[in-house]
CSV table of C-alpha atoms in Angstrom, one decimal:
chain,number,residue,atom,x,y,z
A,55,ILE,CA,-94.2,-3.5,46.0
A,56,VAL,CA,-94.6,-6.3,48.3
A,57,GLU,CA,-93.3,-9.6,47.0
A,58,PRO,CA,-95.3,-12.8,47.9
A,59,VAL,CA,-93.8,-15.0,50.5
A,60,THR,CA,-93.0,-18.5,49.3
A,61,PRO,CA,-93.1,-21.2,51.9
A,62,ALA,CA,-89.9,-23.2,52.4
A,63,PRO,CA,-90.0,-26.6,50.8
A,64,VAL,CA,-90.4,-29.5,53.3
A,65,THR,CA,-87.1,-31.3,53.7
A,66,TYR,CA,-86.7,-34.8,55.0
A,67,GLY,CA,-83.0,-34.8,55.7
A,68,GLY,CA,-81.4,-37.7,57.6
A,69,ASP,CA,-82.7,-36.3,61.0
A,70,TRP,CA,-83.9,-39.7,62.3
A,71,THR,CA,-80.7,-41.6,61.4
A,72,GLY,CA,-78.6,-42.7,64.3
A,73,PHE,CA,-78.5,-44.5,67.7
A,74,TYR,CA,-81.1,-43.8,70.4
A,75,GLY,CA,-82.0,-45.0,73.9
A,76,GLY,CA,-84.7,-44.1,76.4
A,77,LEU,CA,-87.3,-44.9,79.1
A,78,SER,CA,-90.8,-46.0,78.8
A,79,TYR,CA,-93.7,-46.1,81.3
A,80,GLY,CA,-97.1,-47.8,80.6
A,81,ASN,CA,-99.6,-50.4,81.1
A,82,LEU,CA,-99.0,-54.3,80.7
A,83,ASP,CA,-102.3,-56.2,80.3
A,84,VAL,CA,-102.0,-60.1,80.3
A,85,GLN,CA,-104.7,-62.7,79.6
A,86,ALA,CA,-104.3,-66.5,80.0
A,87,GLY,CA,-107.4,-68.7,79.6
A,88,ASN,CA,-110.2,-67.1,81.5
A,89,ALA,CA,-107.9,-65.1,83.8
A,90,ALA,CA,-106.5,-61.5,83.2
A,91,ASP,CA,-104.5,-58.9,85.1
A,92,ASN,CA,-102.8,-55.5,84.3
A,93,ASP,CA,-100.4,-53.1,86.0
A,94,GLN,CA,-98.1,-50.2,85.2
A,95,GLY,CA,-94.4,-50.9,84.5
A,96,PHE,CA,-91.2,-49.1,83.6
A,97,GLY,CA,-88.8,-50.0,80.7
A,98,GLY,CA,-85.9,-49.1,78.8
A,99,PHE,CA,-84.9,-49.5,75.2
A,100,VAL,CA,-82.0,-49.0,72.7
A,101,GLY,CA,-82.1,-48.9,69.0
A,102,TYR,CA,-80.9,-47.5,65.6
A,103,ASP,CA,-82.9,-45.9,62.9
A,104,TYR,CA,-82.0,-45.0,59.2
A,105,ASP,CA,-83.7,-42.2,57.5
A,106,PHE,CA,-84.2,-42.8,53.7
A,107,GLY,CA,-85.8,-39.5,53.1
A,108,GLU,CA,-89.6,-40.0,53.5
A,109,TRP,CA,-89.2,-43.5,55.0
A,110,VAL,CA,-87.4,-44.5,58.1
A,111,VAL,CA,-86.5,-48.1,59.2
A,112,GLY,CA,-84.8,-49.3,62.4
A,113,ALA,CA,-84.3,-52.0,65.0
A,114,GLU,CA,-84.8,-51.9,68.7
A,115,TYR,CA,-84.3,-53.9,71.8
A,116,GLU,CA,-86.6,-53.2,74.8
A,117,TYR,CA,-87.0,-54.5,78.3
A,118,GLN,CA,-90.2,-53.8,80.3
A,119,ASP,CA,-90.7,-54.8,84.0
A,120,GLY,CA,-93.9,-56.8,84.6
A,121,GLY,CA,-95.0,-54.7,87.5
A,122,ASP,CA,-97.3,-56.6,89.9
A,123,VAL,CA,-99.1,-58.5,87.1
A,124,ASN,CA,-100.4,-61.9,88.4
A,125,VAL,CA,-102.5,-64.0,86.2
A,126,ALA,CA,-104.2,-67.1,87.9
A,127,GLY,CA,-101.3,-67.3,90.4
A,128,VAL,CA,-98.5,-66.7,87.8
A,129,ASP,CA,-96.3,-63.6,88.2
A,130,VAL,CA,-95.1,-61.9,85.1
A,131,ASP,CA,-91.5,-60.8,85.8
A,132,ASN,CA,-90.7,-59.0,82.6
A,133,VAL,CA,-91.2,-58.8,78.8
A,134,GLN,CA,-88.2,-58.4,76.4
A,135,ARG,CA,-88.7,-57.5,72.8
A,136,LEU,CA,-86.5,-57.4,69.6
A,137,LYS,CA,-88.4,-55.3,67.1
A,138,PHE,CA,-88.0,-53.9,63.6
A,139,ARG,CA,-89.8,-50.8,62.7
A,140,GLY,CA,-90.5,-48.9,59.6
A,141,GLY,CA,-92.4,-45.7,59.2
A,142,TYR,CA,-93.1,-42.4,57.6
A,143,ASP,CA,-91.0,-39.3,58.2
A,144,PHE,CA,-93.3,-36.2,58.6
A,145,GLY,CA,-90.3,-34.0,59.6
A,146,GLN,CA,-90.6,-33.6,63.4
A,147,THR,CA,-93.0,-36.6,63.7
A,148,LEU,CA,-92.4,-40.3,62.9
A,149,VAL,CA,-95.4,-42.6,62.6
A,150,TYR,CA,-94.4,-46.3,62.4
A,151,ALA,CA,-95.4,-49.9,62.5
A,152,THR,CA,-93.3,-52.5,64.4
A,153,ALA,CA,-93.0,-56.3,64.6
A,154,GLY,CA,-90.6,-58.8,65.9
A,155,GLY,CA,-90.0,-61.4,68.6
A,156,ALA,CA,-90.8,-61.1,72.3
A,157,ARG,CA,-89.9,-63.1,75.5
A,158,VAL,CA,-91.9,-63.3,78.7
A,159,ASP,CA,-90.4,-64.4,82.0
A,160,THR,CA,-92.8,-65.6,84.5
A,161,SER,CA,-92.8,-67.6,87.7
A,162,ILE,CA,-93.6,-70.8,85.8
A,163,GLY,CA,-91.0,-70.3,83.2
A,164,ASP,CA,-90.2,-68.4,80.0
A,165,ALA,CA,-91.7,-68.3,76.5
A,166,ASN,CA,-90.9,-66.8,73.2
A,167,GLY,CA,-93.6,-65.2,71.0
A,168,ALA,CA,-94.5,-62.7,68.4
A,169,VAL,CA,-95.0,-59.0,68.9
A,170,GLY,CA,-96.4,-56.3,66.7
A,171,GLY,CA,-97.9,-52.8,66.9
A,172,VAL,CA,-97.8,-49.1,66.0
A,173,GLY,CA,-96.2,-46.0,67.4
A,174,MET,CA,-95.5,-42.3,67.1
A,175,GLU,CA,-92.6,-40.2,68.1
A,176,TYR,CA,-92.5,-36.4,68.1
A,177,ARG,CA,-89.0,-34.6,68.1
A,178,VAL,CA,-89.0,-31.9,70.7
A,179,THR,CA,-85.4,-30.9,70.1
A,180,ASP,CA,-82.6,-32.4,67.9
A,181,ASN,CA,-81.7,-34.9,70.6
A,182,PHE,CA,-84.9,-35.6,72.5
A,183,SER,CA,-88.4,-36.9,71.5
A,184,VAL,CA,-91.6,-38.1,73.1
A,185,GLY,CA,-93.9,-40.7,71.9
A,186,GLY,CA,-96.3,-43.6,72.4
A,187,GLU,CA,-96.5,-47.1,71.4
A,188,ALA,CA,-99.2,-49.9,71.3
A,189,LEU,CA,-98.1,-53.6,71.1
A,190,GLY,CA,-99.8,-56.9,71.0
A,191,HIS,CA,-98.0,-60.1,72.1
A,192,ASN,CA,-98.7,-63.8,71.8
A,193,PHE,CA,-97.0,-66.5,74.0
A,194,ASN,CA,-97.5,-70.2,73.6
A,195,ASP,CA,-96.6,-73.0,76.1
A,196,ILE,CA,-95.0,-70.9,78.7
A,197,GLY,CA,-92.3,-72.9,80.6
A,198,GLY,CA,-93.4,-76.1,78.9
A,199,THR,CA,-96.7,-76.0,81.0
A,200,GLY,CA,-99.1,-75.7,78.1
A,201,VAL,CA,-100.3,-72.3,79.4
A,202,ASP,CA,-100.7,-69.8,76.4
A,203,ALA,CA,-101.1,-66.0,77.1
A,204,GLN,CA,-101.7,-62.8,75.2
A,205,ALA,CA,-100.5,-59.4,76.3
A,206,GLN,CA,-101.1,-55.8,75.3
A,207,THR,CA,-98.8,-52.8,76.2
A,208,PHE,CA,-99.5,-49.2,75.9
A,209,ASN,CA,-96.3,-47.2,76.7
A,210,LEU,CA,-95.3,-43.6,76.8
A,211,ARG,CA,-91.7,-43.0,75.7
A,212,GLY,CA,-88.9,-40.5,76.2
A,213,THR,CA,-86.0,-41.0,73.6
A,214,PHE,CA,-82.6,-39.4,73.6
A,215,ARG,CA,-80.9,-39.5,70.2
A,216,PHE,CA,-77.2,-39.6,69.6
């Protein structure tokens, strides 16, 4: 007699809980008035997640180089972000939304603004995951000049979990 095989139940243990850090590579697309430019850039990030079972929440600081982005004679040096994220734990995959504050550093000055977006992370091993993230930014009155800008980033990410 062959007994039927019962699939193991899906468990959502605290596998996303803990500190993490990693590197990103992607596109930075900036618009100001009728001008726009984009380029690729590298970045780094650190954060902490807490897994509540099916739901994960966390916070992250990220720095992204501006590459060679130049919009109407204004160089974008870098973008920094402080984001909160919350998402659903599918086991090896985490799908999340993120929102927070961002800062752009340019050749005419700096500005703070809002950032928000979505992301996905896939756990390759217990300590390493890969993913992607799409973010939108809004900056007003950069360097007190009255220049407003919007930016979008699309990054591939490699994350080490501790």
